PDB file of C-alpha atoms in Angstrom:
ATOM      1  CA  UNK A 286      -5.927-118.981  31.509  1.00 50.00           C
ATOM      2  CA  UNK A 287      -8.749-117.659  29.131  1.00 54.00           C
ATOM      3  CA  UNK A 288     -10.064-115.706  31.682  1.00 55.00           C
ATOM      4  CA  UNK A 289      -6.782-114.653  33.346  1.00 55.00           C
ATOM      5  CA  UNK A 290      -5.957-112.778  29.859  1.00 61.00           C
ATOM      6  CA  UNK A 291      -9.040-111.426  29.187  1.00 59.00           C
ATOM      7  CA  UNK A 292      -8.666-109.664  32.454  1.00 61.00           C
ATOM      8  CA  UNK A 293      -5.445-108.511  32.064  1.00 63.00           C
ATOM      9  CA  UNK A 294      -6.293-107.385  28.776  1.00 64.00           C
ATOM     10  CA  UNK A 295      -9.472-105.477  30.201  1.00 60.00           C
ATOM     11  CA  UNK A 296      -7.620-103.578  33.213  1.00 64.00           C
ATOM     12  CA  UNK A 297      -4.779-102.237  30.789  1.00 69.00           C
ATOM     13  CA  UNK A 298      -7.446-100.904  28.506  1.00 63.00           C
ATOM     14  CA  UNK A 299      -9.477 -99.282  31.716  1.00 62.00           C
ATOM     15  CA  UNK A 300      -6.599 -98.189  32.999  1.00 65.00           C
ATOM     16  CA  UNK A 301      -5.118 -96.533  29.889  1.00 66.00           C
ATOM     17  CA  UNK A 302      -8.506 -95.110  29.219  1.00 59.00           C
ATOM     18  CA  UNK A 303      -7.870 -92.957  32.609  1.00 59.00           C
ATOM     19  CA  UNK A 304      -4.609 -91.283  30.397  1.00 61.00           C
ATOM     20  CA  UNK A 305      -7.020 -90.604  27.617  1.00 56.00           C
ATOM     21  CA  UNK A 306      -9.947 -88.830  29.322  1.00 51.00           C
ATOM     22  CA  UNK A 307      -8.739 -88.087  32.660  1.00 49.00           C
ATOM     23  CA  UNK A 308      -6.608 -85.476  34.591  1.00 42.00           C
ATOM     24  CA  UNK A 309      -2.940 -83.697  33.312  1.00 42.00           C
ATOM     25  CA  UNK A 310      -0.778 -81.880  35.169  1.00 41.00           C
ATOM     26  CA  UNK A 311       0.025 -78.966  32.606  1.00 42.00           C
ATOM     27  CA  UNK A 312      -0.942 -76.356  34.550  1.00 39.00           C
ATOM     28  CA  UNK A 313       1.877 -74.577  34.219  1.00 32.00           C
ATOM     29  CA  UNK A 314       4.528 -73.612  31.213  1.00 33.00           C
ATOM     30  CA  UNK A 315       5.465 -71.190  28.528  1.00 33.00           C
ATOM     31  CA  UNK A 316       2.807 -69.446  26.380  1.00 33.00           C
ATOM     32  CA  UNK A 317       0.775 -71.189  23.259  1.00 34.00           C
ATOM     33  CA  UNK A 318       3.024 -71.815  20.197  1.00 36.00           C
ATOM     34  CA  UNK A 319       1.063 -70.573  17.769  1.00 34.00           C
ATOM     35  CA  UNK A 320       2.789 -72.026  14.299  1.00 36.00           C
ATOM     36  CA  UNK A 321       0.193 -72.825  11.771  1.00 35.00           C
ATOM     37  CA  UNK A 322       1.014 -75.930   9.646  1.00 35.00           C
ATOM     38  CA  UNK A 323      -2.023 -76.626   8.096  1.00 34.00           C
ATOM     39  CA  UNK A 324      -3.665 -80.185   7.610  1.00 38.00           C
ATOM     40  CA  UNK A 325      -6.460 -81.595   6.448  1.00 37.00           C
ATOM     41  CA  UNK A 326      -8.520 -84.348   8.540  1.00 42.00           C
ATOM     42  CA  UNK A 327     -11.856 -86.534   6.677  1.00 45.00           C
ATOM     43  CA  UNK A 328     -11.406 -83.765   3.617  1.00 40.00           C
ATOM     44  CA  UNK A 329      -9.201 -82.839   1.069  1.00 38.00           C
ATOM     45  CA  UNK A 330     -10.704 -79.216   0.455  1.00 42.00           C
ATOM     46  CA  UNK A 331      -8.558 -76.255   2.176  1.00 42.00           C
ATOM     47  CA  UNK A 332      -9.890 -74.830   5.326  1.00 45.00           C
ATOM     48  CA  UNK A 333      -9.565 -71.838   7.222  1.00 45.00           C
ATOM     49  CA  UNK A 334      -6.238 -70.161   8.247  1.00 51.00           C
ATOM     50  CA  UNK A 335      -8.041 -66.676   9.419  1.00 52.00           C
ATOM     51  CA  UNK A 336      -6.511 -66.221  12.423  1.00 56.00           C
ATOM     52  CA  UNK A 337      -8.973 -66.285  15.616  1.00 59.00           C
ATOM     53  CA  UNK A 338     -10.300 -62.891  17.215  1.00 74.00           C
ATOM     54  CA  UNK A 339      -9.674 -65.025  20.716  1.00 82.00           C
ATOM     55  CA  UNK A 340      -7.220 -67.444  22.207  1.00 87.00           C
ATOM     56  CA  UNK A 341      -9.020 -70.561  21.181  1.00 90.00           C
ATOM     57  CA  UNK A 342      -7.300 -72.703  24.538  1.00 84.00           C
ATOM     58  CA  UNK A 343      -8.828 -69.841  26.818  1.00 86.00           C
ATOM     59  CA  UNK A 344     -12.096 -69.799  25.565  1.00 90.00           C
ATOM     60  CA  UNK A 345     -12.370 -73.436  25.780  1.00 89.00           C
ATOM     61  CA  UNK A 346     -11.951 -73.407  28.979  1.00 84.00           C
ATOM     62  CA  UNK A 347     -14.029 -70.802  29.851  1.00 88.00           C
ATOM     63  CA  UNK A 348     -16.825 -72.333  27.639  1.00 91.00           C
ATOM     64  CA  UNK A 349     -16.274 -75.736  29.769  1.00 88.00           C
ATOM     65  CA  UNK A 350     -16.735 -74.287  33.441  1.00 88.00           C
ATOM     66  CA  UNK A 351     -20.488 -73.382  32.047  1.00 91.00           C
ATOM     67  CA  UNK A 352     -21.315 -76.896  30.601  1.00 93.00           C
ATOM     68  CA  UNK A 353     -24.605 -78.193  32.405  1.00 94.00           C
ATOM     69  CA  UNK A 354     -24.111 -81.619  30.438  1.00 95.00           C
ATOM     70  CA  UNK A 355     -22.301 -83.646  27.026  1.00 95.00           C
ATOM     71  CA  UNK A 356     -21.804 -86.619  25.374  1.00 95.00           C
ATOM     72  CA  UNK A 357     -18.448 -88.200  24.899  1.00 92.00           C
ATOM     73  CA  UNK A 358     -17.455 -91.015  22.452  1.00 92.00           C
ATOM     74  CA  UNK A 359     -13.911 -93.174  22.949  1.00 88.00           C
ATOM     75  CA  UNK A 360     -13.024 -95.736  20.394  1.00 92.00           C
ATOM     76  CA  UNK A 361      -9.639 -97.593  21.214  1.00 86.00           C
ATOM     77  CA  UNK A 362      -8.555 -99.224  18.237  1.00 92.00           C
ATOM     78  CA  UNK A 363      -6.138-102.049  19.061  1.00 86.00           C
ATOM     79  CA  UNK A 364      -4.170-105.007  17.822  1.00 90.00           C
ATOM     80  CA  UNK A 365      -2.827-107.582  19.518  1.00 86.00           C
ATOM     81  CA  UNK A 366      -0.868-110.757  19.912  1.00 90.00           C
ATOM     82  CA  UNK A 367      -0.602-113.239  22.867  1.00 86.00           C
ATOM     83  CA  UNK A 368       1.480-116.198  23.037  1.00 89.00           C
ATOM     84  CA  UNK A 369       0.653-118.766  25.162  1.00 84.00           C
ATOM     85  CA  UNK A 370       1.625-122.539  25.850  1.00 80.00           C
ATOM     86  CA  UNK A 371       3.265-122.883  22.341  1.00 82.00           C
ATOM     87  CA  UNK A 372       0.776-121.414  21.226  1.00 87.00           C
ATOM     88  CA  UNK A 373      -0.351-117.900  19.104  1.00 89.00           C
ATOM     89  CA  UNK A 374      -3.363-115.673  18.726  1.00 85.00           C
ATOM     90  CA  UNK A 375      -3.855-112.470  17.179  1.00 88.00           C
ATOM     91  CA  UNK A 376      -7.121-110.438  18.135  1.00 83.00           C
ATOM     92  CA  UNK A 377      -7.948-107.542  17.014  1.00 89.00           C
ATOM     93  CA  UNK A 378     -10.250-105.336  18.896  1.00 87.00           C
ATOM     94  CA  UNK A 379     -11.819-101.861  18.935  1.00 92.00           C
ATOM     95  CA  UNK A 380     -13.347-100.839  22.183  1.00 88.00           C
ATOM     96  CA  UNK A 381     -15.724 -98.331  22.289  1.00 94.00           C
ATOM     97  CA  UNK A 382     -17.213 -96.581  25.393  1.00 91.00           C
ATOM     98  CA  UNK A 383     -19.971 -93.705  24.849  1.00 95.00           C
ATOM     99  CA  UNK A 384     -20.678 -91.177  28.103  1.00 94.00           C
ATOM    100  CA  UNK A 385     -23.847 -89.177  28.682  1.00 96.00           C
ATOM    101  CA  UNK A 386     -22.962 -86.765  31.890  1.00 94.00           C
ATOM    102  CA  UNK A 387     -25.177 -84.172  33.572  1.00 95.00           C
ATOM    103  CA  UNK A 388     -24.651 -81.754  36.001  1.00 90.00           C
ATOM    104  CA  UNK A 389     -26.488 -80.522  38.887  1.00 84.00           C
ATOM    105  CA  UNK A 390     -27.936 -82.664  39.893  1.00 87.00           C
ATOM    106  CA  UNK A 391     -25.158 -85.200  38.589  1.00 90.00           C
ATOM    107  CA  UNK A 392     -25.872 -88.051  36.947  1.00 94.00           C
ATOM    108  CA  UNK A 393     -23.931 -90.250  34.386  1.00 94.00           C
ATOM    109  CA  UNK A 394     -24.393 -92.876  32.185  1.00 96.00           C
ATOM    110  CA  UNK A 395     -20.979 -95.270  30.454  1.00 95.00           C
ATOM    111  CA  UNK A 396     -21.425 -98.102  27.591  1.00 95.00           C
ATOM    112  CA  UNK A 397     -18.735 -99.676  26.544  1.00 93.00           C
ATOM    113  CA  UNK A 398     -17.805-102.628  24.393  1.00 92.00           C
ATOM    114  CA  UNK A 399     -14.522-104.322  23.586  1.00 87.00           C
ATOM    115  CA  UNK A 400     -15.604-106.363  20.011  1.00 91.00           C
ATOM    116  CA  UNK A 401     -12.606-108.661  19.556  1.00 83.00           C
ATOM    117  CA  UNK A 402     -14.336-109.941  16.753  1.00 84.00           C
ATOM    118  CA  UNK A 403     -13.803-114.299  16.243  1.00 82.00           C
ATOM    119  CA  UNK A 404     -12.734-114.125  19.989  1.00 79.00           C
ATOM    120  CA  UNK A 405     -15.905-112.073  20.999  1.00 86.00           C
ATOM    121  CA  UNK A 406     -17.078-109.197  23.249  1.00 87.00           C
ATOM    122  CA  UNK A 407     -16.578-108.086  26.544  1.00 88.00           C
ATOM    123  CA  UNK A 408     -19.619-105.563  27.539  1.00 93.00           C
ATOM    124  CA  UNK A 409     -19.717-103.000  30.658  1.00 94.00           C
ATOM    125  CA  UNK A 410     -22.483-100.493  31.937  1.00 96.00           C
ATOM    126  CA  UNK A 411     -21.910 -97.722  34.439  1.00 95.00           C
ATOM    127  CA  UNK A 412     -25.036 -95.819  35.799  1.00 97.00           C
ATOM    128  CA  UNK A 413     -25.054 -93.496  38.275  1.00 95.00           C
ATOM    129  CA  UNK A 414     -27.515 -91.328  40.231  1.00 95.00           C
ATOM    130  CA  UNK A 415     -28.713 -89.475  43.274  1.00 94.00           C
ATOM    131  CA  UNK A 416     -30.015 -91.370  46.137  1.00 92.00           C
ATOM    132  CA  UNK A 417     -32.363 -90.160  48.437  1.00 89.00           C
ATOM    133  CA  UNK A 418     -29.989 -89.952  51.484  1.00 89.00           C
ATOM    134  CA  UNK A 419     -27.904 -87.930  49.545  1.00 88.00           C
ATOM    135  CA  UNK A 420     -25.046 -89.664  48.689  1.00 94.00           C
ATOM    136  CA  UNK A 421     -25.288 -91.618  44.840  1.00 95.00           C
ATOM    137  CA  UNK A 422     -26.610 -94.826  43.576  1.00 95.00           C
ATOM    138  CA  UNK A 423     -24.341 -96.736  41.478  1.00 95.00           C
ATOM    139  CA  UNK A 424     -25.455 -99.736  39.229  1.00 96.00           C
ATOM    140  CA  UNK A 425     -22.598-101.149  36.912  1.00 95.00           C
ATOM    141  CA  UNK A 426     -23.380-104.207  34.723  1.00 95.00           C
ATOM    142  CA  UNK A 427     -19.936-106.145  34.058  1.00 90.00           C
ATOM    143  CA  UNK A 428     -21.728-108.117  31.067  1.00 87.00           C
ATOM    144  CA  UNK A 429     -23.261-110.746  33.393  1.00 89.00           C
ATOM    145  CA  UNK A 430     -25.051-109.423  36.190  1.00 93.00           C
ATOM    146  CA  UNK A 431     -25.992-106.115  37.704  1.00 95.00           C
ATOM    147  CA  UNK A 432     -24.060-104.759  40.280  1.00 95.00           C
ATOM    148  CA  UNK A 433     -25.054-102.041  42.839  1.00 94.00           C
ATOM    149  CA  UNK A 434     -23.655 -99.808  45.779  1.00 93.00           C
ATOM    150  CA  UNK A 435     -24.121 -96.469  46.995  1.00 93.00           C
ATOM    151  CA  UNK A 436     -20.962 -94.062  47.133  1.00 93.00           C
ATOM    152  CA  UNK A 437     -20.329 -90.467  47.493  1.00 91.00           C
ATOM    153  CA  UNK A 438     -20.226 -87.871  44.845  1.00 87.00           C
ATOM    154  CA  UNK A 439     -16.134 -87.932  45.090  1.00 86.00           C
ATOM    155  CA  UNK A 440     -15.828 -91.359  44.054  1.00 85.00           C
ATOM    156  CA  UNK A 441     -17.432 -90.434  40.940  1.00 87.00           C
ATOM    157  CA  UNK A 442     -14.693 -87.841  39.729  1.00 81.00           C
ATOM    158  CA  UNK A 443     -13.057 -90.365  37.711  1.00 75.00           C
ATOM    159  CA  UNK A 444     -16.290 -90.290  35.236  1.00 79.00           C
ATOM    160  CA  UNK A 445     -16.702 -86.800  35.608  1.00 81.00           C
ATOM    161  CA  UNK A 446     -17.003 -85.679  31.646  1.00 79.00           C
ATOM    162  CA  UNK A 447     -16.242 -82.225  32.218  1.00 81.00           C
ATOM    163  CA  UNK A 448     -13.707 -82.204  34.666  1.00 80.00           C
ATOM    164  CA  UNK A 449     -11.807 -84.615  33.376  1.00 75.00           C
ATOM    165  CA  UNK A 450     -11.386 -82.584  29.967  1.00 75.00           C
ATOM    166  CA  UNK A 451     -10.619 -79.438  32.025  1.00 77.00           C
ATOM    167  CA  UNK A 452      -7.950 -81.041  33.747  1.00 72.00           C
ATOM    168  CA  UNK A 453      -6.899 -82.530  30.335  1.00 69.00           C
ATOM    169  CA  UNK A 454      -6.333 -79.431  28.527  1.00 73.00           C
ATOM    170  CA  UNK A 455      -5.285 -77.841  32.010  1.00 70.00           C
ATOM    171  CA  UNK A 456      -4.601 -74.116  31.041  1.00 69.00           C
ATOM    172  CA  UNK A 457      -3.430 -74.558  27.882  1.00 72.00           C
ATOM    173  CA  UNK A 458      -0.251 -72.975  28.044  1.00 76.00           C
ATOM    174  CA  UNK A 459       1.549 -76.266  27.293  1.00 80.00           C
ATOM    175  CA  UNK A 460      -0.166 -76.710  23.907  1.00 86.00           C
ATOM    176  CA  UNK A 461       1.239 -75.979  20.509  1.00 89.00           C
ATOM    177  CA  UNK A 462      -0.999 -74.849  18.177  1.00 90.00           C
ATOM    178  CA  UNK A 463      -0.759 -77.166  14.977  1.00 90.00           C
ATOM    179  CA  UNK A 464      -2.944 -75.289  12.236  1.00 92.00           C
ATOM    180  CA  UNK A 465      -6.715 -76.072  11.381  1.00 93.00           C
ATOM    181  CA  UNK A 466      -8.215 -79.356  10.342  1.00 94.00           C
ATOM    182  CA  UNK A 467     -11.815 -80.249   9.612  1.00 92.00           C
ATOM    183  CA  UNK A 468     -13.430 -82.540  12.553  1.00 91.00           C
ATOM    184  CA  UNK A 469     -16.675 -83.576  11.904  1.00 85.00           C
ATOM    185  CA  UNK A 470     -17.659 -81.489   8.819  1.00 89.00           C
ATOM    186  CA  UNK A 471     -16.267 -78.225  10.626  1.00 92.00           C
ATOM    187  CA  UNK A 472     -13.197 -76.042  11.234  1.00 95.00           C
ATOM    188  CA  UNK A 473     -10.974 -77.043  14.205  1.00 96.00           C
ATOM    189  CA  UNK A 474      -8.227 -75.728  15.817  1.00 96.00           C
ATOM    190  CA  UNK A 475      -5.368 -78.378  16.540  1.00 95.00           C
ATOM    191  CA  UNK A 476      -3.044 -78.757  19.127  1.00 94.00           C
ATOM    192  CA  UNK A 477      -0.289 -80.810  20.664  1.00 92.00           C
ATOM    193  CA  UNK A 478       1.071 -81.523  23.920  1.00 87.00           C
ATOM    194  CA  UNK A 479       4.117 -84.560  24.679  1.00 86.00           C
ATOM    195  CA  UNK A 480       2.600 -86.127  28.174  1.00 80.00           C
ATOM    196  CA  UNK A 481       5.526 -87.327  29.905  1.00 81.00           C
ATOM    197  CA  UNK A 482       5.941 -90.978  31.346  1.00 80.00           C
ATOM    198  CA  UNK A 483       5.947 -89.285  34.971  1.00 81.00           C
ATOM    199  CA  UNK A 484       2.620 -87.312  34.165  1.00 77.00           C
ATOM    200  CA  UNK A 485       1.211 -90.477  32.982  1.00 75.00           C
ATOM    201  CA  UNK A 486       2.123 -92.407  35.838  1.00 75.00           C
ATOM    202  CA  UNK A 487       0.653 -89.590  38.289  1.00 75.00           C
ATOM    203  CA  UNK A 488      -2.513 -88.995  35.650  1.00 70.00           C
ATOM    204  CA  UNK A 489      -3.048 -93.018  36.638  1.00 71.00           C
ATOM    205  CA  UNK A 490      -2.700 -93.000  40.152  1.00 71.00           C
ATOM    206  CA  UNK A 491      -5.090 -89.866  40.595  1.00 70.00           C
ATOM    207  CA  UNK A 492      -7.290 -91.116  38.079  1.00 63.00           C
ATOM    208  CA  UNK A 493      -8.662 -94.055  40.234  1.00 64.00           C
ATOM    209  CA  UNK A 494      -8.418 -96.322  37.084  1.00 61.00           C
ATOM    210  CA  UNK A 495      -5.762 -98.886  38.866  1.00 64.00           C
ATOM    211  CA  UNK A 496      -8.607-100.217  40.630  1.00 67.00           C
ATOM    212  CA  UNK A 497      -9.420-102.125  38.298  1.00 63.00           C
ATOM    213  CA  UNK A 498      -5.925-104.021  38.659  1.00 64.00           C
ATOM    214  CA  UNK A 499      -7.143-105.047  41.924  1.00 63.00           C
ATOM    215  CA  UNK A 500      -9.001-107.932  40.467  1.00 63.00           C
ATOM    216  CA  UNK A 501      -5.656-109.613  39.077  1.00 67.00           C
ATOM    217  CA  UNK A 502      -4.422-110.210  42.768  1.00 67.00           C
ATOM    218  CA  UNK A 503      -1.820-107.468  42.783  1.00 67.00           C
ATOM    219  CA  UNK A 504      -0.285-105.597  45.946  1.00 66.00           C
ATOM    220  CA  UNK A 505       0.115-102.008  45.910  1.00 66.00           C
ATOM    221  CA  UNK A 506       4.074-102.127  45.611  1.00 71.00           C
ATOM    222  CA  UNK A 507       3.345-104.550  42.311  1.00 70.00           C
ATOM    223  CA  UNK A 508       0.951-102.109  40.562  1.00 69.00           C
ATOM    224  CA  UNK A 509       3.026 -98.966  41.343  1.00 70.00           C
ATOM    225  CA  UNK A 510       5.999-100.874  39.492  1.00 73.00           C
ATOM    226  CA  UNK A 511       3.393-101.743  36.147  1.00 75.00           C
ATOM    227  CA  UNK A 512       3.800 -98.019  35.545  1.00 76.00           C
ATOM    228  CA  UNK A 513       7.219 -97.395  35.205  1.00 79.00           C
ATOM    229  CA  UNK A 514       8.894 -96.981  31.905  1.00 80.00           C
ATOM    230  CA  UNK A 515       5.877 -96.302  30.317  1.00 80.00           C
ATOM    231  CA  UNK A 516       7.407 -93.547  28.039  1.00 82.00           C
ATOM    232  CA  UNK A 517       6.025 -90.112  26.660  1.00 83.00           C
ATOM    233  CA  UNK A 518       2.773 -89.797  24.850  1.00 82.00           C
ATOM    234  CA  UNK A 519       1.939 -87.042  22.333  1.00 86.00           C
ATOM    235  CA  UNK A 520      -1.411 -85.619  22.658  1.00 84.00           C
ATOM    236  CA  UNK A 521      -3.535 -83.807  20.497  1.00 90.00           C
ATOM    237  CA  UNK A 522      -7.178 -81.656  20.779  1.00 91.00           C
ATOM    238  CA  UNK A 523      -9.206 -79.718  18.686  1.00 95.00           C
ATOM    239  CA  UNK A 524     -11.142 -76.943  19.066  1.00 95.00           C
ATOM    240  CA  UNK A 525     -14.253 -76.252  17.493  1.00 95.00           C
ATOM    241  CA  UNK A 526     -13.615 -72.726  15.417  1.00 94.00           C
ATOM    242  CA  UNK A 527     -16.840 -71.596  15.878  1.00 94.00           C
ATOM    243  CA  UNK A 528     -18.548 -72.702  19.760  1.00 94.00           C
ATOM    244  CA  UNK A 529     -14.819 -72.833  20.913  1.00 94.00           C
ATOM    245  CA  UNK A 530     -15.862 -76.488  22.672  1.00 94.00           C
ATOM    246  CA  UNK A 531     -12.980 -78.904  22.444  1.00 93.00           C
ATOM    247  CA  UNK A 532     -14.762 -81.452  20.028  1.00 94.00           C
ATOM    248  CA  UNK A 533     -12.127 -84.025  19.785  1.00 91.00           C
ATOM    249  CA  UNK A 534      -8.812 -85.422  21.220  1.00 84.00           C
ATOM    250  CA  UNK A 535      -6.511 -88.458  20.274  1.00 89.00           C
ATOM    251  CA  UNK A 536      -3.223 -90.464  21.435  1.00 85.00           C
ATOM    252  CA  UNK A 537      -1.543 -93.336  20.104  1.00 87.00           C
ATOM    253  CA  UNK A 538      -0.873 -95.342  23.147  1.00 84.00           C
ATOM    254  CA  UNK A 539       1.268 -97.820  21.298  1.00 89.00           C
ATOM    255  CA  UNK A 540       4.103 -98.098  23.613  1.00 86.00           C
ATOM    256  CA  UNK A 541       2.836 -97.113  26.384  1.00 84.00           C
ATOM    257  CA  UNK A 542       0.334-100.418  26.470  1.00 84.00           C
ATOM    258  CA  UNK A 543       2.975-102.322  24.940  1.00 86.00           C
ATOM    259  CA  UNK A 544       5.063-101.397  28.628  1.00 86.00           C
ATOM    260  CA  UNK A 545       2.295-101.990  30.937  1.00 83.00           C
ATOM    261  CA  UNK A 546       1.449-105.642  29.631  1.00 83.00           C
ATOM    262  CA  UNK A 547       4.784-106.836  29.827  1.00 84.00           C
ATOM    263  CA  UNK A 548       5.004-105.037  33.633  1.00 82.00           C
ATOM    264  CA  UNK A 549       1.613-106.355  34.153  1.00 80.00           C
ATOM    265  CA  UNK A 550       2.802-109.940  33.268  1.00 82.00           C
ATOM    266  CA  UNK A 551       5.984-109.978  35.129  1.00 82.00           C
ATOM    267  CA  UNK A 552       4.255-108.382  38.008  1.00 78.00           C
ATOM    268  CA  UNK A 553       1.625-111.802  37.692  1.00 77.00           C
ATOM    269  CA  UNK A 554       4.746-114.183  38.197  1.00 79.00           C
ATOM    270  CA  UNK A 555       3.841-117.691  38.203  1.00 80.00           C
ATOM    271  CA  UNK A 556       0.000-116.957  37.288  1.00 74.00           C
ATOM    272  CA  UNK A 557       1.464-115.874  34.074  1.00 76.00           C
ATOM    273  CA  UNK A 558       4.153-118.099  33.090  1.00 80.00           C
ATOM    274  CA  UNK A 559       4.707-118.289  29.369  1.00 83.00           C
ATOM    275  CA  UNK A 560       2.104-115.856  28.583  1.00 85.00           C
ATOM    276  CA  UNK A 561       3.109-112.345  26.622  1.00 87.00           C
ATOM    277  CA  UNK A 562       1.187-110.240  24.840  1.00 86.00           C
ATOM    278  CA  UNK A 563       2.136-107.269  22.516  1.00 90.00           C
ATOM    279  CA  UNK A 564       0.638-104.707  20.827  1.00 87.00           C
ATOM    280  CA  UNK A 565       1.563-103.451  17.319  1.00 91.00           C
ATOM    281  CA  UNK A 566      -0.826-100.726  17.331  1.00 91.00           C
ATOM    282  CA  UNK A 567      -3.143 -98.937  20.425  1.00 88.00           C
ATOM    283  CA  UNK A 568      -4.815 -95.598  19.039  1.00 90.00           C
ATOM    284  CA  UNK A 569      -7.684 -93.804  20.973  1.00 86.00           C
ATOM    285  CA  UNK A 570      -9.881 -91.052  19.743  1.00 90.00           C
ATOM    286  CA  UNK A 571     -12.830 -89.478  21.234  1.00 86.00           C
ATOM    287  CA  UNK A 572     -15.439 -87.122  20.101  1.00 92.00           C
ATOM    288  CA  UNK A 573     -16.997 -85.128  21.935  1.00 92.00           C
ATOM    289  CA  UNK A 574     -20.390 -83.241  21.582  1.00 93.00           C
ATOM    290  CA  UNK A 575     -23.990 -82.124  22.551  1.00 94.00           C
ATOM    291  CA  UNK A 576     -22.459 -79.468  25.435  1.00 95.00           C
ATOM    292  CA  UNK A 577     -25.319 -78.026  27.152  1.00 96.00           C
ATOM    293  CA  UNK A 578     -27.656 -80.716  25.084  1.00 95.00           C
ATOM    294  CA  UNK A 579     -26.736 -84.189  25.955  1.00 96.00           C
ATOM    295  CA  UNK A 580     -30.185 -86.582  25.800  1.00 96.00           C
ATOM    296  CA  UNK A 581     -31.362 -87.606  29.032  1.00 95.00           C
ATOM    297  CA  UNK A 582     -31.542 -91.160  30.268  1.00 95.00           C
ATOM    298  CA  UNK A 583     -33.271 -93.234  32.907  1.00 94.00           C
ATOM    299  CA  UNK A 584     -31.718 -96.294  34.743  1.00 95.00           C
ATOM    300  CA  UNK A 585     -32.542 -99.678  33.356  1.00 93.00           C
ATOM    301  CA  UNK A 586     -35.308-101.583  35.807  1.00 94.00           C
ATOM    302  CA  UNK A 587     -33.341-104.505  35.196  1.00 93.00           C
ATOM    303  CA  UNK A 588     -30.351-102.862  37.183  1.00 93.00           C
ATOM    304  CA  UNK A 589     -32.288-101.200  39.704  1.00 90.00           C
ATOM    305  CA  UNK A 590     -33.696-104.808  40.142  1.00 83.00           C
TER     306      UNK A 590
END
């Protein structure tokens, strides 16, 4: 049972990762609201209300189609309980994943840990590179042995840095802007956009991320009912006020993981009989930084091995 929760626990948090960093569908909408209630973010000292020169969204995106290669941070932050056989835990876990991406040629390199502290960690690693047939060489580590298989450069969109924060902010016209905050030591512009439950559910299916469901024994008609009634999620990015490079977004996924583990459980049936787990808090942030400068990596012998 141990294990059956630890990879239920795992494929929500993959597959919720997909909504943080992965594709939107606001490509379409009314123009930028551009109201500017001002906040403060790691610093109580004022910061800048001069209005920008530029549309910040715009430039973002322009700024994006020229980035070579970056470096990405996620932390999930998340607390749980699971009751089981009488019985009660309470885990609390942060989850961080760091991404190195390069373009042309492309090659990317994932981390991430799930530290559930008294209970443990669950560790992952992702590398992937050009082969010499042409197609791409990926090794993942799945924190007990190295795994490898060779794939084209499509199945790789899903850890595609850059394109997944294009498709993210989308055009930008569905943002509303929320004032200037300091992110990192530096001016930001911030800005908000409600994802609804039917963008999610569609962000999830094209994101490749239910594969990871797979694992629990699930049909396709069972995992296209674990997204339903997910509910809306509020979204917000900021944009560097100076390079114009969107340095940081954040969600609180509270409900929306609090949804999919109950449909993931009911969807289990007998497999998970007097198990439920729920989640008084799910918030995900990532940073990210180093466009046009990420620092280069070479795969592991051990994984090549």
């Amino acid at each position: 049972m141990k294990k059956k929760v630890l990879s239920l626990i795992l494929s929500g948090v993959l597959v919720l990762s997909a909504t943080a960093c992965g594709k939107s569908s606001n490509d379409a909408g009314a123009a930028v609201n551009t109201n500017t209630q001002t906040e403060t973010q790691d610093s109580a000292e004022p910061v800048s209300e001069a209005q920008p020169e530029v549309d910040p969204m715009e430039e973002s995106m322009k700024n994006l189609e020229s980035v070579t290669s970056m470096e990405a941070q996620m932390v999930m932050d998340m607390d749980m309980t699971i009751s089981a056989n009488g019985q009660e835990q309470v885990i609390e876990s942060t989850t961080t994943i760091d991404m190195v991406w390069f373009n042309d040629p492309l090659k990317l390199k994932m981390d991430m840990t799930m530290d559930m502290g008294d209970q443990g960690s669950v560790d992952m690693q992702i590398y992937a590179e050009p082969s010499e047939s042409g197609t791409f060489n990926v090794y993942m580590f799945d924190g007990q042995s190295w795994s490898t298989q060779e794939t084209a450069e499509s199945a790789l969109a899903e850890y595609d840095a850059r394109s997944n924060l294009m498709s993210y902010i989308g055009d930008g016209s569905l943002y509303k802007q929320e004032g200037t905050e300091q992110v990192n030591g530096a001016n930001a512009y911030k800005y908000s956009y409600v994802l609804s439950e039917e963008e999610m559910k569609q962000q999830m299916l094209d994101s490749g991320a239910l594969d990871s469901v797979s694992s629990l024994g699930l049909d396709v008609s069972q995992i296209d009912s674990m997204l339903d009634d997910l509910g809306d999620i509020t979204a917000y990015v900021w944009i560097d006020e100076t390079s114009y490079y969107p340095v940081q977004y954040e969600m609180d996924m509270t409900t929306a993981m609090n949804s999919l583990m109950a449909n993931m459980i009911e969807a289990l049936g007998d497999q998970a009989e007097g198990l439920s787990i729920t989640v008084p808090e799910l918030k995900v942030v990532m940073t990210c930084s180093n466009f046009n400068n990420a620092t280069d990596f070479t795969v592991p012998d051990e994984a090549k091995n």
